[in-house]
Amino acid sequence: MKITLKAARVNAGLTQLEVAKKLRKNKQTIVNWEMGRSLPDVANFTALCSLYGADGNEIFLPKLSAKCGLNRGGKRD
């Protein structure tokens, strides 16, 4: 069974801010990865797996949201 990036982070007892600091990213980057607005590259995904103590095959990466950059009315921000 696969778990989400957020679930893996929570299971590891880490906050988004803690992960961001450890990976030298800003918090919004972590938020975007968890929400499927963007995806980590291979190096960052490997670092996340290590940080979370999880195998990469256990983590479900969301598809990039079709609504990226769209507001609730369906128009681009």
Short mmCIF file of C-alpha atoms in Angstrom, two decimals:
data_model
loop_
_atom_site.label_atom_id
_atom_site.label_comp_id
_atom_site.label_asym_id
_atom_site.label_seq_id
_atom_site.Cartn_x
_atom_site.Cartn_y
_atom_site.Cartn_z
CA MET A 1 0.00 0.00 0.00
CA LYS A 2 1.34 3.40 -0.95
CA ILE A 3 1.13 6.54 1.14
CA THR A 4 1.20 10.19 0.17
CA LEU A 5 4.16 12.50 0.64
CA LYS A 6 2.23 14.25 3.40
CA ALA A 7 1.47 10.97 5.19
CA ALA A 8 5.12 9.92 4.95
CA ARG A 9 6.18 13.27 6.43
CA VAL A 10 3.64 13.09 9.25
CA ASN A 11 4.61 9.46 9.98
CA ALA A 12 8.22 10.63 10.28
CA GLY A 13 7.11 13.24 12.82
CA LEU A 14 8.24 16.20 10.74
CA THR A 15 6.61 19.51 9.86
CA GLN A 16 6.76 21.05 6.41
CA LEU A 17 9.07 23.72 7.77
CA GLU A 18 11.46 21.14 9.25
CA VAL A 19 11.61 19.28 5.92
CA ALA A 20 12.17 22.53 4.05
CA LYS A 21 15.07 23.46 6.32
CA LYS A 22 16.69 20.03 6.06
CA LEU A 23 16.44 20.08 2.24
CA ARG A 24 17.33 23.76 2.01
CA LYS A 25 14.06 24.58 0.25
CA ASN A 26 11.36 27.02 1.18
CA LYS A 27 8.23 25.72 2.88
CA GLN A 28 6.07 26.52 -0.14
CA THR A 29 8.10 24.06 -2.22
CA ILE A 30 7.23 21.27 0.21
CA VAL A 31 3.56 22.34 0.18
CA ASN A 32 3.58 22.31 -3.63
CA TRP A 33 5.07 18.83 -3.74
CA GLU A 34 2.49 17.49 -1.29
CA MET A 35 -0.41 19.08 -3.18
CA GLY A 36 0.75 17.99 -6.64
CA ARG A 37 1.38 21.53 -7.86
CA SER A 38 4.94 20.47 -8.67
CA LEU A 39 7.00 17.34 -8.16
CA PRO A 40 10.42 16.84 -6.61
CA ASP A 41 13.24 15.87 -8.95
CA VAL A 42 14.98 12.53 -8.43
CA ALA A 43 17.59 13.92 -6.04
CA ASN A 44 14.99 15.63 -3.86
CA PHE A 45 12.68 12.60 -3.93
CA THR A 46 15.58 10.41 -2.80
CA ALA A 47 16.35 12.90 -0.01
CA LEU A 48 12.68 12.88 1.06
CA CYS A 49 12.62 9.07 1.19
CA SER A 50 15.76 9.05 3.30
CA LEU A 51 14.43 11.75 5.59
CA TYR A 52 11.10 9.95 5.99
CA GLY A 53 12.67 6.51 6.41
CA ALA A 54 10.56 5.21 3.56
CA ASP A 55 11.24 3.27 0.39
CA GLY A 56 10.48 5.24 -2.77
CA ASN A 57 8.10 2.47 -3.85
CA GLU A 58 5.98 3.12 -0.76
CA ILE A 59 5.35 6.78 -1.55
CA PHE A 60 2.59 7.89 -3.87
CA LEU A 61 3.45 10.99 -5.87
CA PRO A 62 0.36 12.91 -6.93
CA LYS A 63 -0.15 13.67 -10.59
CA LEU A 64 0.47 17.27 -11.39
CA SER A 65 -2.83 18.98 -10.80
CA ALA A 66 -4.71 19.87 -13.94
CA LYS A 67 -5.82 22.94 -12.04
CA CYS A 68 -2.30 24.26 -11.41
CA GLY A 69 -2.34 27.97 -11.80
CA LEU A 70 -6.12 28.09 -11.97
CA ASN A 71 -8.29 29.86 -9.47
CA ARG A 72 -11.67 28.53 -8.33
CA GLY A 73 -13.41 30.14 -11.28
CA GLY A 74 -11.27 28.13 -13.68
CA LYS A 75 -9.30 31.17 -14.85
CA ARG A 76 -5.55 31.54 -14.65
CA ASP A 77 -4.30 33.59 -11.71
#
